[in-house]
Coordinates of C-alpha atoms and ligand atoms in Angstrom, one line a residue:
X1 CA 0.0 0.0 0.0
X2 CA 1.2 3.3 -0.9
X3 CA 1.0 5.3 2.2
X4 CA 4.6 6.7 2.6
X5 CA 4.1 10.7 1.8
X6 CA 5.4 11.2 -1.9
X7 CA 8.4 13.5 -0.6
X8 CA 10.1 9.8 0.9
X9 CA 10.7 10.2 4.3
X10 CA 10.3 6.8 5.5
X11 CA 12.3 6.7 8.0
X12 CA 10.3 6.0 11.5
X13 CA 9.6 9.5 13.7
X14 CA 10.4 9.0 17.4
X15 CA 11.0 12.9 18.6
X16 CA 10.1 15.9 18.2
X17 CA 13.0 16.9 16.4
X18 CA 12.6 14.0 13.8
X19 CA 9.1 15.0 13.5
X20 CA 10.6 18.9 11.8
X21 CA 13.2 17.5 9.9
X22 CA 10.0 15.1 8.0
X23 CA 8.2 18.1 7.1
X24 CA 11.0 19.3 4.7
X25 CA 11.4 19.3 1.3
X26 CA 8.0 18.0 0.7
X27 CA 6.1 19.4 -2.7
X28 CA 3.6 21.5 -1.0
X29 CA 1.7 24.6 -2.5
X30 CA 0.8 26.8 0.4
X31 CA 0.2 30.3 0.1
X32 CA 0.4 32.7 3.2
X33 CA 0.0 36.6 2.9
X34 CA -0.1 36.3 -1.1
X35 CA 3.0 34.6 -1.2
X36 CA 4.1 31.0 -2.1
X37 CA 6.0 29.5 0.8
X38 CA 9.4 28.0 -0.5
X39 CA 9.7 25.8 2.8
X40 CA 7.0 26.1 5.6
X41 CA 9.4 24.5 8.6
X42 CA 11.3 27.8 8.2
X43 CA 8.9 30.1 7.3
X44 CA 8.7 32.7 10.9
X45 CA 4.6 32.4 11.0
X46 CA 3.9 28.5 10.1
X47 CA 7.4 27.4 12.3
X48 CA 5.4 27.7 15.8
X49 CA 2.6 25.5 14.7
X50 CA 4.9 22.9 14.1
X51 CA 6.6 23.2 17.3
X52 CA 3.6 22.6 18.9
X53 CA 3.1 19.4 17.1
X54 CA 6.6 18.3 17.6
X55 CA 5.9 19.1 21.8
X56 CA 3.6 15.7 21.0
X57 CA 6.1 13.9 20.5
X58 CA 8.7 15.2 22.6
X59 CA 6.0 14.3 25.5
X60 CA 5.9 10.7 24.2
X61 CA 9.5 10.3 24.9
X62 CA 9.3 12.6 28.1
X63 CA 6.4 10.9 29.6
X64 CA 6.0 7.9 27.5
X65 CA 2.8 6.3 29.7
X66 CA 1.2 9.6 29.0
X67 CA 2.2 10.3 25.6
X68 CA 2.5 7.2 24.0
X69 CA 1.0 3.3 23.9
X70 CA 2.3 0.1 22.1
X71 CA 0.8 0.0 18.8
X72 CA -1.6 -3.4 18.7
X73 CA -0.6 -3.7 15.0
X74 CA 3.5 -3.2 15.0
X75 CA 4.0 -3.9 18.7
X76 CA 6.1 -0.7 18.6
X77 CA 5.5 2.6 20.8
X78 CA 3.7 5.4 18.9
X79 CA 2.1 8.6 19.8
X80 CA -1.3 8.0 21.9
X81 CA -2.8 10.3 19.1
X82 CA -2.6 7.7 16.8
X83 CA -4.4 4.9 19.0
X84 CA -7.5 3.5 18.6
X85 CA -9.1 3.8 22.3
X86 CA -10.9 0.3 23.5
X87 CA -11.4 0.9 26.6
X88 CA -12.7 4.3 29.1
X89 CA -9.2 4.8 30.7
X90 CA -8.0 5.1 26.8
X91 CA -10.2 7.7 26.2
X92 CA -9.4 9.5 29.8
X93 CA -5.6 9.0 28.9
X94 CA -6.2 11.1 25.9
X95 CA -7.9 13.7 28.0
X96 CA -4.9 14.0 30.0
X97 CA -2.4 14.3 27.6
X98 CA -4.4 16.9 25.6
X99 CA -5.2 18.8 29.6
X100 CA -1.0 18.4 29.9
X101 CA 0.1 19.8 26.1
X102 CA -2.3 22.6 27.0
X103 CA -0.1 23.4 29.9
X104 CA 3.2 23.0 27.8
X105 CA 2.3 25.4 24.6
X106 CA -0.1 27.3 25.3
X107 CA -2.1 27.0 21.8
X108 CA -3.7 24.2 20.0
X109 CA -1.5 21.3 19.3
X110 CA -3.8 20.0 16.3
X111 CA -3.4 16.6 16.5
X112 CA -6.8 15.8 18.2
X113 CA -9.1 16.3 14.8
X114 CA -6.9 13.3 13.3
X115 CA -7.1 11.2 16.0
X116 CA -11.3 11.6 16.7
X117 CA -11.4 11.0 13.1
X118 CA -10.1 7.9 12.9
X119 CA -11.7 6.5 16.2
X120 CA -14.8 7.2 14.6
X121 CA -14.3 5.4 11.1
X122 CA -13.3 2.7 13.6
X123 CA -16.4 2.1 14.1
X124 CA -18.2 3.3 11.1
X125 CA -16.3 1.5 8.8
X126 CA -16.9 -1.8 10.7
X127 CA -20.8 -1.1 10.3
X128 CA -20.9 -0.7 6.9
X129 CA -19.2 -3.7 6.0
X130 CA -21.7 -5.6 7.9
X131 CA -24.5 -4.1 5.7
X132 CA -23.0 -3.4 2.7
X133 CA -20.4 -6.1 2.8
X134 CA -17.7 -3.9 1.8
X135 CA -13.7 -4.2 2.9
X136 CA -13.8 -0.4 4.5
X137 CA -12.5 -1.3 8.2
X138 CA -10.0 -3.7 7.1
X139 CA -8.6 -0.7 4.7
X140 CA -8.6 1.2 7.4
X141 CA -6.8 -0.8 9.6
X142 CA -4.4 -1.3 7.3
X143 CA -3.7 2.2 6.5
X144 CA -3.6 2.7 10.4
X145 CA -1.0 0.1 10.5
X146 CA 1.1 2.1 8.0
X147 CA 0.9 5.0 10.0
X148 CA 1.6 3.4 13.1
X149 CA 4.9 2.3 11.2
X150 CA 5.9 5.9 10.9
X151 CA 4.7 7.3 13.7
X152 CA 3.4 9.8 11.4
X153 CA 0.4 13.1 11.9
X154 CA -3.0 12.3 10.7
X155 CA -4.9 15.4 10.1
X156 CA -8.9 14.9 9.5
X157 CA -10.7 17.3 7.3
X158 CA -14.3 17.5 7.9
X159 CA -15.7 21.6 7.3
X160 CA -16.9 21.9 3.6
X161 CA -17.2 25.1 2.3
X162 CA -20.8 24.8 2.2
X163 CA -22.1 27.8 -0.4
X164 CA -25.9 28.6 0.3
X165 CA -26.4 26.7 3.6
X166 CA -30.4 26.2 2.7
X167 CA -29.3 24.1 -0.6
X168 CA -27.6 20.1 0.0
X169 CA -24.5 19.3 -1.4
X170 CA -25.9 17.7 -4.6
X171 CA -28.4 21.3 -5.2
X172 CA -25.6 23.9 -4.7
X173 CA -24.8 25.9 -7.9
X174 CA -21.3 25.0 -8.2
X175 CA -20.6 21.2 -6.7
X176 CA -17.2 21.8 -5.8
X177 CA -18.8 23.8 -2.7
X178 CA -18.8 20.2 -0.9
X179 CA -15.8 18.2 -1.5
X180 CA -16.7 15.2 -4.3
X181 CA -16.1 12.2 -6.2
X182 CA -15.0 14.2 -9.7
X183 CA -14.3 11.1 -11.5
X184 CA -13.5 7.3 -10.9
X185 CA -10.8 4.8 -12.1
X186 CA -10.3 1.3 -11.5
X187 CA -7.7 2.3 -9.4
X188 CA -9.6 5.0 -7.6
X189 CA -11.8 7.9 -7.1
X190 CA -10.3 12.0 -7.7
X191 CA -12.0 14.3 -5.3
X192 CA -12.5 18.1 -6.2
X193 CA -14.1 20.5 -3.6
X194 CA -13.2 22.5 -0.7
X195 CA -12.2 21.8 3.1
X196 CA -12.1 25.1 5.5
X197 CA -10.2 26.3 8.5
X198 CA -8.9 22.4 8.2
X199 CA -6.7 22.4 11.6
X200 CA -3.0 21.3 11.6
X201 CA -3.4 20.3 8.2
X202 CA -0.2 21.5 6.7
X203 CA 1.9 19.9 9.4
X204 CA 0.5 16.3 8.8
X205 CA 1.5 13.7 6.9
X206 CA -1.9 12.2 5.9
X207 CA -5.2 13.5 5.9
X208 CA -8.3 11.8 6.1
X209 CA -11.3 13.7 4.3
X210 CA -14.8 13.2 5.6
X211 CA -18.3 14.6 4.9
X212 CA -19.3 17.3 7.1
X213 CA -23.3 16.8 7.3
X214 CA -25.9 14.5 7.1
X215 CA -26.2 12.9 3.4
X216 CA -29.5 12.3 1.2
X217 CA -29.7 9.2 -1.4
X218 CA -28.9 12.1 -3.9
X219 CA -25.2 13.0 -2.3
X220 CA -23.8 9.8 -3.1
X221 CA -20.7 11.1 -4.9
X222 CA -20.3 13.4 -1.8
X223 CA -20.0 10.8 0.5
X224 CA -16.5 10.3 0.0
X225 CA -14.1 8.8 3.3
X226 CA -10.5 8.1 2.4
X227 CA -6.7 9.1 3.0
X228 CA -4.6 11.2 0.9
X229 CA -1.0 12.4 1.8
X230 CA -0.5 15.7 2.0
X231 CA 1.6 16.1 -0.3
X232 CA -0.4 14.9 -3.0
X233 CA -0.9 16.0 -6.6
X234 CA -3.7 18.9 -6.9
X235 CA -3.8 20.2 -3.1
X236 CA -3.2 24.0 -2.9
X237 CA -3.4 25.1 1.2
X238 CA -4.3 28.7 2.1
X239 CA -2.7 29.6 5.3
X240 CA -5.2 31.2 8.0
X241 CA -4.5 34.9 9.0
X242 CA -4.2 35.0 12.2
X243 CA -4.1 38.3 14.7
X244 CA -0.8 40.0 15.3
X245 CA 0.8 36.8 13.5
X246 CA 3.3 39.4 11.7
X247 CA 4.9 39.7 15.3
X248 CA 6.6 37.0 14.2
X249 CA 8.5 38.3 11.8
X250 CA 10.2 40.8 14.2
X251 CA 13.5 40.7 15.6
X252 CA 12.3 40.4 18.9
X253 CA 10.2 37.8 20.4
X254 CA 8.9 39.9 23.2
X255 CA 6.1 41.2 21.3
X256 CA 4.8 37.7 20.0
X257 CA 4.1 37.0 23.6
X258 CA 4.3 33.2 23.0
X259 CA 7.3 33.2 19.9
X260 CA 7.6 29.4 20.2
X261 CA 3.9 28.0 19.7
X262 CA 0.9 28.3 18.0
X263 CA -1.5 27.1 16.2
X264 CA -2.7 26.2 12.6
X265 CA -5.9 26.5 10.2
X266 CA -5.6 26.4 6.0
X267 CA -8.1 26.2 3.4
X268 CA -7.4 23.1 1.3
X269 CA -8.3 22.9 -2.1
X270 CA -9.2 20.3 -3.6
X271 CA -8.3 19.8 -7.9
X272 CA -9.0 16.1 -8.6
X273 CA -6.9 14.8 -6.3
X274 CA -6.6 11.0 -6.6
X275 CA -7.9 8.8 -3.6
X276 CA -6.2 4.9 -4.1
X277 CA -9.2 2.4 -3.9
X278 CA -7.0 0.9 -0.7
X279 CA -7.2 4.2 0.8
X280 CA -11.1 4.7 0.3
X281 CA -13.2 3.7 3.5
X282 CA -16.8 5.1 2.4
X283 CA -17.9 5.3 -1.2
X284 CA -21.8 6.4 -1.6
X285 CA -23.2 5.2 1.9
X286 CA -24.9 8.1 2.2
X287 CA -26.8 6.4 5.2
X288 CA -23.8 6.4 7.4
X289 CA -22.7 10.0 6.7
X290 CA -24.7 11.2 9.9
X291 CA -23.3 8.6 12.2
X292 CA -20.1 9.4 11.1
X293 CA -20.3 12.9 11.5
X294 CA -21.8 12.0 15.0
X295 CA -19.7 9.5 15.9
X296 CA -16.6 12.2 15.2
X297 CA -18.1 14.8 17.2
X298 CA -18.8 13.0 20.5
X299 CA -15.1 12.2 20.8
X300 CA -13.9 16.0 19.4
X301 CA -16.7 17.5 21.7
X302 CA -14.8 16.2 24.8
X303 CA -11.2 16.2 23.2
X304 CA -11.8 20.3 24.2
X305 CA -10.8 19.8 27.5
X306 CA -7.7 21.2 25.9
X307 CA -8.7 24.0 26.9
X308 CA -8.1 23.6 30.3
X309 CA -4.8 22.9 30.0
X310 CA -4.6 26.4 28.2
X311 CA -6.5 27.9 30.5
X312 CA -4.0 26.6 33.5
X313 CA -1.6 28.8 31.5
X314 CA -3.7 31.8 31.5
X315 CA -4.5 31.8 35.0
X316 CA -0.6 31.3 35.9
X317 CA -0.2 34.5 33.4
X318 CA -2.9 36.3 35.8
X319 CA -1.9 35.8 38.8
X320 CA 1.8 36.5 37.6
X321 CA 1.1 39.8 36.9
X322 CA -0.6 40.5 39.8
X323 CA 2.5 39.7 41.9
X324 CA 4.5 42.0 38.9
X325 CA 2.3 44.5 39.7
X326 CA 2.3 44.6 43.5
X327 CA -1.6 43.4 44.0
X328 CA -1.7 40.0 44.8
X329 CA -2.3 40.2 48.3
X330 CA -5.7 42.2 47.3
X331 CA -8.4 39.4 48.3
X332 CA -10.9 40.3 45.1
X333 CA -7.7 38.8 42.7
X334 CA -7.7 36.5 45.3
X335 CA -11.5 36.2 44.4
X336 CA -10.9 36.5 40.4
X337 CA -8.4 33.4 40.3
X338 CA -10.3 30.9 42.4
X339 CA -13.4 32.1 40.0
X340 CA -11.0 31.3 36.7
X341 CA -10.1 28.0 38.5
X342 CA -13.9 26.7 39.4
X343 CA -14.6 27.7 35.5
X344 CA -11.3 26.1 34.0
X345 CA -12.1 23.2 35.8
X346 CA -15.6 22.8 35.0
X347 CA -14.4 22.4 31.5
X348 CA -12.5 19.4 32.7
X349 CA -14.7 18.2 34.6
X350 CA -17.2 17.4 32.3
X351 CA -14.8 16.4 29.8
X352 CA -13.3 13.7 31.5
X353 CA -16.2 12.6 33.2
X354 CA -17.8 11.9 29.2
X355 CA -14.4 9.8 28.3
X356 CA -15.1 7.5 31.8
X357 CA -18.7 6.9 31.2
X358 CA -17.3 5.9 27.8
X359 CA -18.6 2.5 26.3
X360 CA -18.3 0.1 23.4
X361 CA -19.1 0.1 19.6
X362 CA -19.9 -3.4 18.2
X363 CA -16.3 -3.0 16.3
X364 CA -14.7 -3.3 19.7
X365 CA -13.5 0.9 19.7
X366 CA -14.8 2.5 22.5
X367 CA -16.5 6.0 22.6
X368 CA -17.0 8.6 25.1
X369 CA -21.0 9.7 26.3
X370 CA -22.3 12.1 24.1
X371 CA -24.5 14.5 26.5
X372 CA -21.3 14.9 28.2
X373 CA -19.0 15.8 25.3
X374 CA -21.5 18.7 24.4
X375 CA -22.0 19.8 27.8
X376 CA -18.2 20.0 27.6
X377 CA -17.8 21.8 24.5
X378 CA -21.0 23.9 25.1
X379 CA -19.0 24.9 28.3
X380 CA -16.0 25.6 26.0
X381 CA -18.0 28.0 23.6
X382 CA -18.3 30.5 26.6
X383 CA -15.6 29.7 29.6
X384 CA -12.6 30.5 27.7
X385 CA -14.8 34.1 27.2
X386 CA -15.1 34.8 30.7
X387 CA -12.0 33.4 31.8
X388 CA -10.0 35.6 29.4
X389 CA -11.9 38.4 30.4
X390 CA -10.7 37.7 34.2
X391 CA -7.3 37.7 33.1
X392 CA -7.4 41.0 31.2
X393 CA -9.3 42.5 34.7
X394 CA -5.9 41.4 36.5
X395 CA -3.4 42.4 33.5
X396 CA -4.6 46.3 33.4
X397 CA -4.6 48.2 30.3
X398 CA -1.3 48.5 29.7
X399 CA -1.5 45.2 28.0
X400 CA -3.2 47.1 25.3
X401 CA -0.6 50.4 25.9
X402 CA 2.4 48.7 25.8
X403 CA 5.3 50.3 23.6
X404 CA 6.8 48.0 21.5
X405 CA 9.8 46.2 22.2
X406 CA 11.8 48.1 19.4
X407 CA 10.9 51.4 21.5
X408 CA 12.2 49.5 24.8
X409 CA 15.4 48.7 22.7
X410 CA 15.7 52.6 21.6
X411 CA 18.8 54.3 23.1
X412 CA 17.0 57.6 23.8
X413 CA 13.1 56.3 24.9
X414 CA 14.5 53.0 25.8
X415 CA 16.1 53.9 29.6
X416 CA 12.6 56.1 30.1
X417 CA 10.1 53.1 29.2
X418 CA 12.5 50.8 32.3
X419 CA 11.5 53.6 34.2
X420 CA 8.5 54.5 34.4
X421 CA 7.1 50.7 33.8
X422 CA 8.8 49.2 36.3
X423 CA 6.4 47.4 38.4
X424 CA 7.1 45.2 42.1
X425 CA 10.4 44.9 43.5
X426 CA 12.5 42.1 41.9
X427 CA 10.9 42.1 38.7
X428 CA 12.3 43.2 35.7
X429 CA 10.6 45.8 33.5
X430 CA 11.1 43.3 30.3
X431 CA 9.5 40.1 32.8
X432 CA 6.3 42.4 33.1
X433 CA 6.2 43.1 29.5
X434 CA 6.5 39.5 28.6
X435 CA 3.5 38.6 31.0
X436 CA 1.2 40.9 30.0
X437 CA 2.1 39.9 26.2
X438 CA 1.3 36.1 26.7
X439 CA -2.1 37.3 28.2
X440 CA -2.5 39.8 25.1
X441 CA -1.6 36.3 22.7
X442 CA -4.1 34.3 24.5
X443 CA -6.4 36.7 25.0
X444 CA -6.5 39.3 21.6
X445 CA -3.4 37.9 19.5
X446 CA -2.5 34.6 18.0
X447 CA -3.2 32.0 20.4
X448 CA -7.0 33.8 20.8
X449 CA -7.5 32.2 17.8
X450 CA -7.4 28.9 19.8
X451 CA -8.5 29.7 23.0
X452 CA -11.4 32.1 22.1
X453 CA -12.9 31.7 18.2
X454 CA -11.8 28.1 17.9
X455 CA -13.8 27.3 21.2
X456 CA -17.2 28.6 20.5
X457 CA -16.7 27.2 16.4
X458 CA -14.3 23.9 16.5
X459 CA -16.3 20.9 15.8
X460 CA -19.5 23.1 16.2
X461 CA -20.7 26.0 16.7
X462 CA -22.9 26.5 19.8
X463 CA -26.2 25.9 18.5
X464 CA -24.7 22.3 17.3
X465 CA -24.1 21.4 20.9
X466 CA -27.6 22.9 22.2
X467 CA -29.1 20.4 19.5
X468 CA -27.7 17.7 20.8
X469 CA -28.4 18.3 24.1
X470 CA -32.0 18.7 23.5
X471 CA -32.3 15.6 21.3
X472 CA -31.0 13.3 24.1
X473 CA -31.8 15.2 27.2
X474 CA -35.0 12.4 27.8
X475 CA -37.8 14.8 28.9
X476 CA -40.5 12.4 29.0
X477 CA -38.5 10.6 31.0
X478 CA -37.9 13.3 33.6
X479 CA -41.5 14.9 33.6
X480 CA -42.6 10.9 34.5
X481 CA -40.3 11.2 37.4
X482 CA -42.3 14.1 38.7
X483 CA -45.4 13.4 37.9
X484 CA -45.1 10.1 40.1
X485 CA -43.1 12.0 43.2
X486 CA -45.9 14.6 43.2
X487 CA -48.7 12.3 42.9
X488 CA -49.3 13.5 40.0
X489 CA -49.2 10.0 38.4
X490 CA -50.0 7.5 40.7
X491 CA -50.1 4.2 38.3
X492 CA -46.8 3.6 38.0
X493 CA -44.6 2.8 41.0
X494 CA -40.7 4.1 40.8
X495 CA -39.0 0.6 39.6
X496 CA -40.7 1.1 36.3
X497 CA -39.4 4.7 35.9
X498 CA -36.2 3.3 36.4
X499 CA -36.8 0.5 33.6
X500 CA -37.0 3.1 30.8
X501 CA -33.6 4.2 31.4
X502 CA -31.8 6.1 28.1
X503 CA -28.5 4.9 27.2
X504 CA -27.8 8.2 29.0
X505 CA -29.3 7.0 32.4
X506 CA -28.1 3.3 32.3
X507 CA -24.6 4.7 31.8
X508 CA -24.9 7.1 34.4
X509 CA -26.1 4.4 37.1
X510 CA -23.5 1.5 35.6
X511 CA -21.3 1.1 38.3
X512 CA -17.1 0.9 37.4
X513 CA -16.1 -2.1 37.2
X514 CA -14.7 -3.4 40.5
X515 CA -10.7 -5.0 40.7
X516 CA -11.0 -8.1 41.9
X517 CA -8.1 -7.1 44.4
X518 CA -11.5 -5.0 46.4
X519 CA -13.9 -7.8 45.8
Ligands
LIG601 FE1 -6.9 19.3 19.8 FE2 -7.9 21.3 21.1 FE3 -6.5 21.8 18.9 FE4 -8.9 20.7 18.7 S1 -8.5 22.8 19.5 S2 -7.0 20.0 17.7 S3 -9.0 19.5 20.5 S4 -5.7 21.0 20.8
LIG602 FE1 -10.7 21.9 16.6

């Protein structure tokens, strides 16, 4: 099977250093800022993202029980991104991994979208070939196993374009608004089309494209799953702007307020790009397009606890510069941090708590709860908000006042700026200026685009969740419970409430298993 990407870089990636050196020299088209990148690893603005992948795998060889699991197809350690969870503490692990890069960069590490991705068709694919008696989850397997031989990114691209949003793929004007099958071979299928703000996609090696929405009989061609290398033939990537992302180009990495990481989003187009029947795991099951896209989102819903890892970094920035700024005895910061805190780790909370109440599919991959992997992304879409507000109470507005650093490095105004913004004893003027930059890159600069937009849109914007929410939230269910508690209903006794538990309910009261060490 062809899976290696076309620039040849075999060789198996074990850090995080390996990991930048595999990125080079690869034939990619990628235009940032109207300009044609020569070589992204170099280029000032794309370098961070990749360090924040490469802090993936630097973690794996840090903390290897963390980072990392034994591959059930090579027998070799890989990333924990690349696993297929099949079991709750599988999915927790990957909880606290994504809580811990949080913490180290800062920004969005982009690896999760790949990994949910592939959980998902895990499942999927094994459910269509029991109906349709096609050879989709062995593909995928296999592919997985290539990857696994590597060590290599998977990126997952889901977002269409999407044109008039009242119109389905097959009615739009132009089709190439949802990405398609533009022609088939023996050999294959060639997909044209579209993928938006398509997350870490330039620093992967493969990326796995998927349908975005729920299909009708007439979308067949649009129901298109397979792997393609990034590198392939007919992809053209359009880096994201991001804000104050030209800081990186100066001198000074003051200013950037987090120079080393960041994050990623590209358009990817699409120009009949050829898809390898081995590498094609849904072809025209329309029928399965939903599950798919539901199936992704439960896991990416609660994969957001990212989040708090980030936040963990914010509220360190905040109460930082209180100290800096002589107020951190003053009990209402006091007040403010333990606020950021309850909210930072409400987002955990119910994160981790929808990865342990995590079950089995019939392929044997295990999947988080749903209603708690939109209550934690709901969360997400407005903690991050109030939380960033916080730390802007505690930074002051001279995180928006701030001279530049070139004005601090200015023989005549330079001497003045150390003097007059000087802040607590045993601080240096340049410490406080860093501080109150991270919190201005987390906050209004680059890494807001993570912490901030990406929250309330990645893998669904609000309403999505509330949707969700309200399709499994079991009213009748509830309003029985009342009616019978306040006599309301008096012909059925409790024990039959209880029998028409939801899958919600029955996970809710199904006890952890017990070791038999406590039996
Ligand atoms: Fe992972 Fe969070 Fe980035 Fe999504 S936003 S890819 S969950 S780090
Ligand atoms: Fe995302």
């Amino acid at each position: 099977m062809a899976t290696s990407n076309n620039s040849g870089n075999p060789s198996r990636i074990t850090n995080g250093e390996d990991y930048i050196e595999s990125l080079r020299n690869r034939p990619l088209k990628v235009y940032l800022s109207g300009e044609l990148v020569t070589e992204p690893v170099d280029h000032p603005i794309i370098r961070p993202s990749i360090n924040a992948i490469a802090a993936t795998y630097d973690l794996a060889v840090s903390n290897p029980e963390l980072g990392s699991v034994i591959s059930p197809f090579t027998g070799e350690r890989i990333s924990r991104f690349l696993h297929v969870c099949t079991s709750a503490p599988d999915l927790v692990a990957q909880n606290k991994m994504q809580r811990r890069l949080g913490q180290l960069t800062g920004t969005c590490f982009q690896r999760c979208v790949g990994m949910d991705a592939f959980n998902a068709l895990y499942s999927v694919t094994f459910e269509i070939d029991k109906q349709h008696e096609t050879v989709y989850h062995d593909r995928l397997k296999s592919f997985l196993t290539d990857m696994h031989r590597g060590n290599f990114v998977i990126g997952g691209a889901m977002t269409d374009v999407k044109g008039d949003r009242s119109k389905a793929p097959h009615e739009q004007s132009d089709p190439d608004l949802y990405l398609h099958v533009s022609r088939r071979t023996p050999e294959g299928v060639y997909v044209s089309g579209a993928k938006a703000h398509q997350t870490g996609c330039i620093n992967s090696h493969h990326l796995i494209v998927m349908p975005t929405l729920r299909l009708g009989e007439k979308d067949r061609d649009f129901a298109i799953v397979g792997a393609i290398p990034v590198d392939a033939k007919g992809i053209t990537y359009v880096y994201g702007r991001q804000s104050c992302d030209s800081r990186a180009m100066e001198p000074s990495d003051v200013d950037a307020g987090n120079a080393k990481f960041a994050g990623q989003e590209a358009m990817i187009i699409f120009d009949d790009v050829f898809i390898p029947n081995d590498l094609v795991f849904m072809d025209g099951e329309t029928e399965f397009a939903a599950m798919l896209v539901q199936r992704f989102t439960t896991y990416h819903r609660r994969s957001y606890v990212c989040k708090s890892g980030v936040g963990d970094v914010l509220i360190g920035a905040a109460a930082q510069i209180a100290d800096m700024n002589g107020a951190v005895g003053a009990s209402h910061i006091k007040d403010k941090l333990v606020e950021m805190t309850h909210l930072n780790e409400t987002i955990y909370g119910t994160g981790i708590a929808s990865s342990h109440q995590g079950h089995a599919t019939e392929s044997g991959a295990f999947i988080s709860d749903d209603m708690l992997a939109n209550v934690c992304k709901h969360h997400v879409t407005k903690m991050p908000y109030e939380i960033g507000r916080l730390a802007q109470d505690l930074a002051g507005g001279l995180m928006v006042t701030l001279p530049a650093s070139a004005d601090f490095a200015d023989p005549t105004i330079g001497p003045l700026l150390e003097k007059y913004l000087k802040g607590r004893e045993g601080f240096t003027t340049e410490e406080r200026a860093r501080m109150l930059r991270l919190i201005e890159n987390m906050t209004l600069g680059r890494n807001a685009v993570g912490y901030l937009t990406e929250s309330m849109h990645g893998a669904g914007s609000p309403q999505a969740q509330r949707i969700e929410i309200g399709r499994t939230m079991q009213l009748e269910y509830k309003k029985r419970l009342a009616r019978v508690l306040a006599g309301v209903d008096t012909t059925v006794d409790r024990d039959e409430v209880a029998d028409e538990l939801s899958d919600y309910f029955a996970r809710v009261f199904a006890l952890p298993p017990v070791s038999t060490a406590q039996q």
